[in-house]
Coordinates of C-alpha atoms and ligand atoms in Angstrom, one line a residue:
M28 CA 101.5 144.4 123.8
W29 CA 104.9 144.8 125.2
S30 CA 105.8 143.1 128.6
K31 CA 106.4 145.5 131.6
N32 CA 110.2 145.3 131.4
A33 CA 110.5 145.9 127.6
S34 CA 111.4 149.3 126.4
L35 CA 111.4 151.0 123.0
D36 CA 113.5 154.0 123.9
G37 CA 115.1 155.8 121.0
G38 CA 113.9 153.1 118.6
T39 CA 115.8 150.4 120.1
L40 CA 114.2 147.5 121.9
S41 CA 115.5 146.2 125.1
L42 CA 114.3 143.8 127.7
A43 CA 115.0 144.1 131.4
G44 CA 118.0 146.3 130.3
I45 CA 119.4 144.1 127.7
P46 CA 119.2 145.5 124.1
A47 CA 117.8 143.4 121.5
A48 CA 121.0 143.5 119.4
Q49 CA 122.9 141.9 122.3
L50 CA 120.2 139.3 122.8
A51 CA 120.3 138.4 119.3
K52 CA 124.2 138.3 119.3
E53 CA 124.2 136.0 122.4
F54 CA 121.3 133.7 121.7
G55 CA 120.8 134.0 117.8
T56 CA 117.6 134.3 116.0
P57 CA 114.8 133.4 115.8
A58 CA 114.3 133.3 119.5
F59 CA 111.6 133.9 122.1
F60 CA 112.5 136.3 124.9
L61 CA 110.5 135.8 128.2
D62 CA 110.2 138.7 130.7
E63 CA 110.3 136.5 133.8
D64 CA 109.3 139.2 136.2
A65 CA 106.3 140.0 134.0
Y66 CA 105.3 136.3 134.0
R67 CA 105.5 136.0 137.7
S68 CA 103.6 139.2 138.3
R69 CA 100.8 138.2 135.9
A70 CA 100.5 134.8 137.6
L71 CA 100.4 136.4 140.9
A72 CA 98.0 139.0 139.9
W73 CA 95.5 136.2 139.0
Q74 CA 96.2 134.3 142.3
N75 CA 96.0 137.4 144.5
G76 CA 92.9 138.8 142.5
L77 CA 91.0 135.6 143.1
Q78 CA 92.0 135.5 146.7
S79 CA 90.9 139.0 147.4
E80 CA 87.8 138.9 145.3
F81 CA 86.5 135.4 146.6
G82 CA 88.2 135.2 149.9
A83 CA 87.3 131.9 151.6
H84 CA 85.6 130.8 148.3
A85 CA 88.6 131.3 146.1
G86 CA 89.5 128.0 144.3
T87 CA 92.6 127.7 142.3
I88 CA 94.2 129.5 139.4
Y89 CA 95.2 126.7 137.1
Y90 CA 97.7 128.1 134.6
A91 CA 96.9 126.5 131.2
A92 CA 100.0 124.6 130.3
K93 CA 99.0 124.4 126.7
S94 CA 99.7 128.2 126.3
F95 CA 103.5 127.5 127.2
I96 CA 105.1 125.1 129.4
C97 CA 108.7 124.0 130.0
T98 CA 110.4 122.6 133.2
A99 CA 111.6 126.0 134.4
V100 CA 108.3 127.6 134.0
A101 CA 106.8 124.6 135.8
Q102 CA 109.3 125.4 138.6
W103 CA 108.3 129.0 138.7
I104 CA 104.6 127.8 139.1
A105 CA 105.6 125.6 141.9
G106 CA 107.3 128.5 143.7
I107 CA 104.4 130.9 143.1
G108 CA 102.0 128.3 144.3
I109 CA 99.3 128.5 141.7
G110 CA 97.8 125.3 140.1
I111 CA 98.2 124.0 136.6
D112 CA 95.9 122.6 134.0
V113 CA 97.4 119.9 131.8
C114 CA 95.7 118.2 128.9
T115 CA 98.2 115.6 127.8
G116 CA 100.7 113.1 129.4
G117 CA 103.4 115.4 128.1
E118 CA 102.1 118.4 129.9
L119 CA 101.7 116.4 133.0
A120 CA 105.3 115.3 132.7
A121 CA 106.5 118.9 132.4
A122 CA 104.4 119.8 135.4
L123 CA 105.8 116.9 137.6
A124 CA 109.4 117.7 136.3
G125 CA 109.1 121.1 137.6
G126 CA 108.1 119.8 141.0
I127 CA 104.4 121.0 140.9
D128 CA 102.6 119.3 143.8
P129 CA 100.1 116.8 142.2
Q130 CA 97.4 118.3 144.4
K131 CA 97.7 121.5 142.4
I132 CA 97.3 119.7 139.0
E133 CA 94.0 119.4 137.1
V134 CA 93.9 117.1 134.1
H135 CA 91.9 118.0 131.0
G136 CA 91.6 116.5 127.5
N137 CA 88.8 115.1 125.4
N138 CA 90.6 111.8 124.7
K139 CA 93.0 111.1 127.6
S140 CA 94.6 107.7 126.9
V141 CA 94.3 104.9 129.5
A142 CA 98.0 105.3 130.1
E143 CA 97.6 109.1 130.7
I144 CA 94.8 108.4 133.1
D145 CA 96.7 105.8 135.0
R146 CA 99.7 108.0 135.4
A147 CA 97.4 111.0 136.6
V148 CA 95.7 108.8 139.1
S149 CA 98.7 107.0 140.3
V150 CA 100.7 110.3 141.0
G151 CA 97.6 111.7 142.8
V152 CA 96.5 114.7 140.8
K153 CA 93.9 116.9 142.4
T154 CA 91.2 116.5 139.8
I155 CA 90.4 114.9 136.5
V156 CA 87.9 116.7 134.3
M157 CA 85.6 114.2 132.6
D158 CA 84.9 114.6 129.0
S159 CA 83.0 111.6 127.9
L160 CA 81.2 108.5 129.3
F161 CA 84.1 106.3 128.2
E162 CA 86.4 108.3 130.3
I163 CA 84.2 108.0 133.4
E164 CA 84.5 104.3 133.2
R165 CA 88.3 104.4 132.6
V166 CA 89.0 106.8 135.4
A167 CA 86.9 104.8 137.7
A168 CA 88.8 101.6 136.7
A169 CA 92.1 103.4 137.3
A170 CA 90.9 104.6 140.7
K171 CA 89.9 101.1 141.6
K172 CA 93.3 99.7 140.5
H173 CA 95.2 102.2 142.6
G174 CA 92.8 101.9 145.5
V175 CA 92.0 105.6 145.6
R176 CA 88.9 107.8 145.5
Q177 CA 89.6 110.2 142.6
A178 CA 88.1 113.6 142.5
V179 CA 86.6 114.5 139.3
M180 CA 84.8 117.4 137.6
L181 CA 82.4 117.3 134.6
R182 CA 83.3 119.5 131.6
L183 CA 79.9 120.9 130.5
T184 CA 79.0 122.8 127.3
P185 CA 76.7 125.6 128.3
G186 CA 75.9 126.5 124.7
I187 CA 77.5 129.8 124.4
E188 CA 78.8 131.3 121.2
A189 CA 81.8 133.3 122.4
H190 CA 82.8 136.3 120.1
T191 CA 86.1 134.9 119.0
H192 CA 87.5 132.9 116.1
E193 CA 85.5 129.8 115.4
K194 CA 88.5 127.5 115.9
I195 CA 89.1 128.7 119.3
S196 CA 85.6 128.8 120.4
T197 CA 84.7 125.8 122.6
A198 CA 81.4 125.9 124.3
H199 CA 78.8 126.1 121.7
E200 CA 76.8 122.9 121.1
D201 CA 78.5 121.5 118.0
V202 CA 82.0 120.8 119.4
K203 CA 83.9 117.7 120.5
F204 CA 84.3 119.0 124.1
G205 CA 82.4 118.2 127.2
F206 CA 78.8 117.1 127.9
S207 CA 76.0 119.3 126.6
I208 CA 73.6 120.7 129.4
A209 CA 70.8 121.3 126.8
S210 CA 70.7 117.8 125.3
G211 CA 70.7 115.9 128.7
A212 CA 74.2 114.5 128.1
A213 CA 75.5 116.3 131.1
W214 CA 72.9 114.7 133.3
T215 CA 73.7 111.3 131.9
A216 CA 77.3 111.9 132.9
V217 CA 76.3 112.8 136.4
E218 CA 74.4 109.5 136.7
A219 CA 77.2 107.6 135.4
V220 CA 79.7 109.1 137.9
A221 CA 77.3 108.2 140.7
T222 CA 77.5 104.7 139.9
H223 CA 81.1 104.6 140.8
P224 CA 82.0 104.9 144.5
E225 CA 85.7 105.4 143.6
L226 CA 84.8 108.7 142.0
E227 CA 84.1 111.9 144.0
L228 CA 82.1 114.4 141.9
R229 CA 83.5 117.8 143.0
G230 CA 81.8 120.0 140.7
V231 CA 81.4 121.4 137.0
H232 CA 83.7 123.1 134.6
C233 CA 83.4 125.0 131.3
H234 CA 85.8 126.7 129.0
I235 CA 84.0 128.9 126.6
G236 CA 86.7 129.9 124.2
S237 CA 89.8 131.8 124.0
Q238 CA 90.9 135.5 123.4
I239 CA 87.5 136.8 124.9
F240 CA 87.1 140.3 126.0
G241 CA 84.8 141.4 128.8
S242 CA 83.1 139.1 131.2
E243 CA 79.7 138.7 129.7
A244 CA 80.3 135.1 128.3
H245 CA 81.7 133.9 131.7
E246 CA 78.7 135.5 133.5
I247 CA 76.2 133.6 131.2
A248 CA 78.2 130.4 131.7
T249 CA 78.1 130.9 135.5
D250 CA 74.3 131.0 135.4
R251 CA 74.0 127.9 133.2
L252 CA 76.5 125.8 135.2
M253 CA 75.0 126.9 138.5
G254 CA 71.5 126.1 137.3
F255 CA 72.9 122.7 136.6
M256 CA 74.4 122.5 140.1
A257 CA 70.9 123.3 141.5
K258 CA 69.5 120.5 139.5
Y259 CA 72.1 118.2 141.1
R260 CA 71.2 119.4 144.5
D261 CA 67.6 118.7 144.0
A262 CA 68.3 115.2 142.9
Y263 CA 71.1 114.2 145.2
G264 CA 70.4 116.3 148.3
A265 CA 73.9 117.6 148.5
E266 CA 75.6 120.6 146.8
L267 CA 78.6 120.3 144.4
P268 CA 81.4 122.4 146.0
E269 CA 83.4 123.5 143.0
L270 CA 82.8 125.7 139.9
D271 CA 85.6 126.1 137.3
L272 CA 85.0 128.7 134.6
G273 CA 88.1 127.9 132.5
G274 CA 90.3 130.4 130.8
G275 CA 89.9 132.5 127.7
F276 CA 90.7 136.1 128.9
G277 CA 92.0 138.1 125.9
I278 CA 95.3 140.1 125.5
S279 CA 96.4 142.9 123.3
Y280 CA 98.3 141.9 120.1
V281 CA 98.0 145.1 118.1
N282 CA 97.6 148.8 118.9
G283 CA 93.9 149.4 120.0
D284 CA 93.6 146.0 121.8
V285 CA 93.4 146.0 125.5
T286 CA 94.8 143.1 127.7
V287 CA 92.1 141.9 130.2
E288 CA 93.5 142.3 133.7
P289 CA 92.1 140.2 136.6
A290 CA 90.6 143.3 138.2
D291 CA 88.6 143.9 135.0
V292 CA 86.6 140.6 135.2
L293 CA 86.8 139.1 138.7
P294 CA 84.3 141.4 140.4
Q295 CA 81.8 140.7 137.6
I296 CA 82.3 136.9 137.7
H297 CA 82.0 137.1 141.5
A298 CA 78.7 139.1 141.1
A299 CA 77.5 136.6 138.7
V300 CA 78.2 133.7 141.0
K301 CA 76.5 135.5 143.9
K302 CA 73.5 136.2 141.8
A303 CA 73.2 132.6 140.7
C304 CA 73.5 131.5 144.3
A305 CA 70.5 133.7 145.2
T306 CA 68.6 132.5 142.1
Y307 CA 69.2 128.9 142.7
N308 CA 69.4 129.0 146.5
L309 CA 72.9 127.5 146.5
A310 CA 75.8 128.1 148.9
M311 CA 78.8 130.0 147.4
P312 CA 81.0 127.3 145.6
L313 CA 84.9 127.4 145.4
V314 CA 85.6 129.2 142.2
S315 CA 88.5 128.3 140.0
L316 CA 89.9 129.8 136.7
E317 CA 92.3 128.6 134.0
P318 CA 94.1 131.5 132.4
G319 CA 96.8 130.6 130.0
R320 CA 97.3 133.2 127.2
N321 CA 96.5 136.1 129.7
I322 CA 99.4 135.0 131.9
V323 CA 102.2 134.2 129.4
G324 CA 101.0 135.8 126.2
P325 CA 102.1 139.4 126.9
T326 CA 105.4 138.2 128.5
M327 CA 107.3 137.2 125.4
F328 CA 108.4 138.6 122.1
T329 CA 110.0 136.8 119.2
L330 CA 113.1 138.2 117.6
Y331 CA 113.9 137.5 114.0
E332 CA 116.6 138.7 111.6
V333 CA 115.6 139.9 108.2
G334 CA 117.1 137.9 105.4
T335 CA 115.6 139.3 102.2
V336 CA 113.4 142.2 101.1
K337 CA 111.4 142.2 97.9
D338 CA 109.2 144.9 96.4
V339 CA 106.3 143.1 94.7
V340 CA 103.9 145.0 92.4
I341 CA 100.3 144.2 93.3
E342 CA 96.9 145.2 92.0
G343 CA 96.5 148.8 91.0
G344 CA 100.3 149.1 90.5
K345 CA 100.8 149.3 94.3
V346 CA 103.9 147.9 95.9
R347 CA 104.0 145.5 98.6
K348 CA 107.3 145.0 100.5
Y349 CA 107.8 141.4 101.3
V350 CA 110.2 141.1 104.3
S351 CA 111.4 137.7 104.9
V352 CA 112.7 136.6 108.3
D353 CA 114.6 133.6 109.5
G354 CA 111.4 131.9 111.2
G355 CA 107.8 131.9 110.2
M356 CA 104.8 129.6 110.5
S357 CA 107.0 127.0 112.4
D358 CA 107.3 129.4 115.2
N359 CA 104.0 131.3 114.8
A360 CA 101.3 129.2 113.3
R361 CA 98.5 131.5 114.6
T362 CA 98.4 133.9 111.6
A363 CA 97.9 131.0 109.2
L364 CA 95.5 129.1 111.5
Y365 CA 93.4 131.9 112.8
D366 CA 94.1 135.0 110.9
A367 CA 95.8 136.3 114.1
E368 CA 97.0 139.8 114.0
Y369 CA 100.4 140.9 115.3
T370 CA 102.6 144.0 115.2
A371 CA 106.3 144.4 114.7
V372 CA 109.1 146.8 115.1
I373 CA 112.6 147.1 113.8
A374 CA 114.4 146.2 117.1
Q375 CA 118.0 147.5 117.0
R376 CA 117.8 150.9 115.4
A377 CA 115.5 153.9 115.0
S378 CA 114.5 154.7 111.4
T379 CA 113.0 158.1 110.1
A380 CA 112.3 156.6 106.7
P381 CA 108.7 156.9 105.4
V382 CA 106.6 153.7 106.2
A383 CA 105.8 151.3 103.4
L384 CA 103.1 148.6 103.1
T385 CA 104.8 145.5 104.2
R386 CA 104.0 141.8 104.6
L387 CA 106.3 140.0 107.1
V388 CA 106.8 136.4 106.0
G389 CA 108.9 133.5 107.0
K390 CA 111.3 131.2 105.3
H391 CA 109.0 128.2 104.7
C392 CA 108.1 126.9 101.3
E393 CA 104.5 128.0 101.4
T394 CA 102.6 131.1 100.4
G395 CA 100.5 131.0 103.6
D396 CA 103.7 131.4 105.6
I397 CA 102.8 134.8 106.9
I398 CA 103.5 136.3 110.3
I399 CA 101.8 139.7 109.6
N400 CA 99.7 140.0 106.6
E401 CA 99.8 143.9 106.5
I402 CA 101.9 146.2 108.4
Q403 CA 103.4 149.6 107.8
L404 CA 107.1 149.4 108.4
P405 CA 109.9 151.8 107.7
S406 CA 110.8 151.6 104.0
D407 CA 114.5 151.3 104.7
I408 CA 114.1 147.9 106.4
A409 CA 116.9 145.8 105.1
P410 CA 118.7 142.4 105.5
G411 CA 120.4 142.2 108.8
D412 CA 117.7 144.3 110.6
L413 CA 116.3 142.7 113.7
V414 CA 112.5 142.4 113.8
A415 CA 110.5 141.8 117.1
T416 CA 107.0 140.7 117.2
P417 CA 105.4 141.2 120.7
A418 CA 102.8 139.1 122.6
T419 CA 104.0 135.7 121.1
G420 CA 104.2 134.0 124.5
A421 CA 101.0 132.1 124.3
Y422 CA 100.6 129.3 121.7
G423 CA 103.7 130.4 119.9
R424 CA 106.5 128.1 121.1
S425 CA 103.9 125.6 122.3
M426 CA 102.5 125.2 118.8
A427 CA 105.9 125.5 117.1
S428 CA 106.7 122.7 114.5
N429 CA 109.6 121.5 112.5
Y430 CA 108.0 122.1 109.2
N431 CA 110.7 122.1 106.5
H432 CA 113.1 120.7 109.1
V433 CA 113.4 124.1 110.7
P434 CA 114.8 123.7 114.3
R435 CA 112.5 125.2 116.9
P436 CA 113.6 128.4 118.5
P437 CA 114.9 128.7 122.1
V438 CA 113.2 130.4 124.9
V439 CA 115.4 132.8 126.9
A440 CA 114.3 134.1 130.3
V441 CA 115.4 137.7 131.0
K442 CA 115.3 139.2 134.4
D443 CA 117.1 142.2 136.1
G444 CA 119.7 142.5 133.2
K445 CA 120.5 138.8 133.1
A446 CA 119.4 136.3 130.3
R447 CA 119.4 132.6 130.4
V448 CA 118.2 129.8 128.1
I449 CA 115.2 127.9 129.5
V450 CA 114.5 125.9 126.4
R451 CA 117.5 125.4 124.2
R452 CA 117.4 125.8 120.4
E453 CA 117.0 122.6 118.5
N454 CA 119.9 121.6 116.3
E455 CA 120.3 119.4 113.1
A456 CA 121.2 116.5 115.4
D457 CA 117.7 116.9 117.2
L458 CA 116.0 117.0 113.9
L459 CA 117.6 113.7 112.7
S460 CA 117.6 112.0 116.1
L461 CA 114.3 110.2 115.6
D462 CA 115.1 108.9 112.1
V463 CA 115.9 105.2 111.7
K464 CA 118.5 104.7 109.0
E465 CA 118.0 101.9 106.4
Ligands
LIG1 N1 91.2 125.6 130.0 C1 90.8 124.8 129.0 C2 90.0 123.6 129.4 C3 91.2 125.1 127.7 O1 90.8 124.3 126.7 C4 92.0 126.3 127.4 C5 92.4 126.6 126.1 C6 92.3 127.1 128.5 C7 91.9 126.7 129.8 C8 93.2 128.2 128.3 O2 92.7 129.2 127.5 P1 93.3 130.6 127.4 O3 93.2 131.3 128.7 O4 94.7 130.5 127.0 O5 92.6 131.3 126.3 N2 95.8 127.6 120.1 C9 94.8 128.6 120.2 C10 94.1 128.6 121.5 C11 93.5 127.3 121.9 C12 93.0 127.2 123.2 C13 92.5 125.9 123.6 N3 92.1 125.8 125.0 C14 95.3 130.0 119.9 O6 96.5 130.1 119.6 O7 94.7 131.0 120.0

């Protein structure tokens, strides 16, 4: 759960040599602390893993910006040389602000606005992934307007029930995303693209879901997508050169979970692609992936300060310790949304007190404002203690809100004993800056 430069020696947490107490003092709480070196090495591991596994057939690692993006991280990505998947104009703006080459940008989204499409085409993004027939017309119109031939992919739904939470499962039939292979919608989309000379169909894409373990779901998807690529070849006499299998690779949130490493899944995915090439008599395509959570998730922890502790008597006369921290569902919506599980430690001191049944909650006016539903924490936990929750890098800050007019926390990058803010803390002026006074 903890990133590679985090250590819990002697009961105190430190990151890249800086103790949590010092980080809290300098940057305040709540705050996200990002292990920069871990981020870079996870991104590189995917990049190098894809290269060494697929060689000349390695496509691109598109980091999924939705998991977490800011200008500095976009700059890191530009430097590392991987690609990025953006799904809104805002994410595209962050990618461009960080200096990412548009030829490394892939544009997603099931309802891209005409303005978003126009911007993407005009800056010259590498590919736009088509998600509806309307969009095919809109992208064709934008390409015509800008006098370019735009490379596109088709997002397909291969009809796979990924074993993950229903709300983050995306490739079964009854979803808003993509074109169904089974229903024939995907074929209609192929024909629609073919009517537009300003569109170049490069290949097919799918994203099965998120927080998936093992490679079985990606292997099944590979077979279904490549079966579809064979159908295309049979009808059009040419092969589609690219296959993008999306992201979804799981990470460890609590003891017992294992973070998927590139080497755990790339050989299996490669074998599945080779097998499908043989089955359908296709040449090896360029294979791309879009990991988000797996790169950034394990690289951040959130640091909170305990404000109050309350022993509440529950069923059977048991006591549940409610520990309230200075953040909550505004910086971690995942527990409320997906019953996500996290763990926590007291970050600035060791404790030998016996553990107690604890619920870690936030400061919002809502019963469901729970960060950790059930955890055993030392019973001497008290106001002023620092609590750290690991593995909050993905979909933590990126899904943060201002509920109850709570300012969103900063993101602090830490590397080699030095810490610096890469997203500053919001303040009251920020919160009020959009209001128009009567
Ligand atoms: N590619 C596409 C087209 C996607 O839709 C997604 C995630 C990804 C890549 C990256 O997936 P990852 O590798 O991060 O699992 N908010 C939810 C996750 C929603 C993911 C949506 N799409 C959560 O906090 O679990």
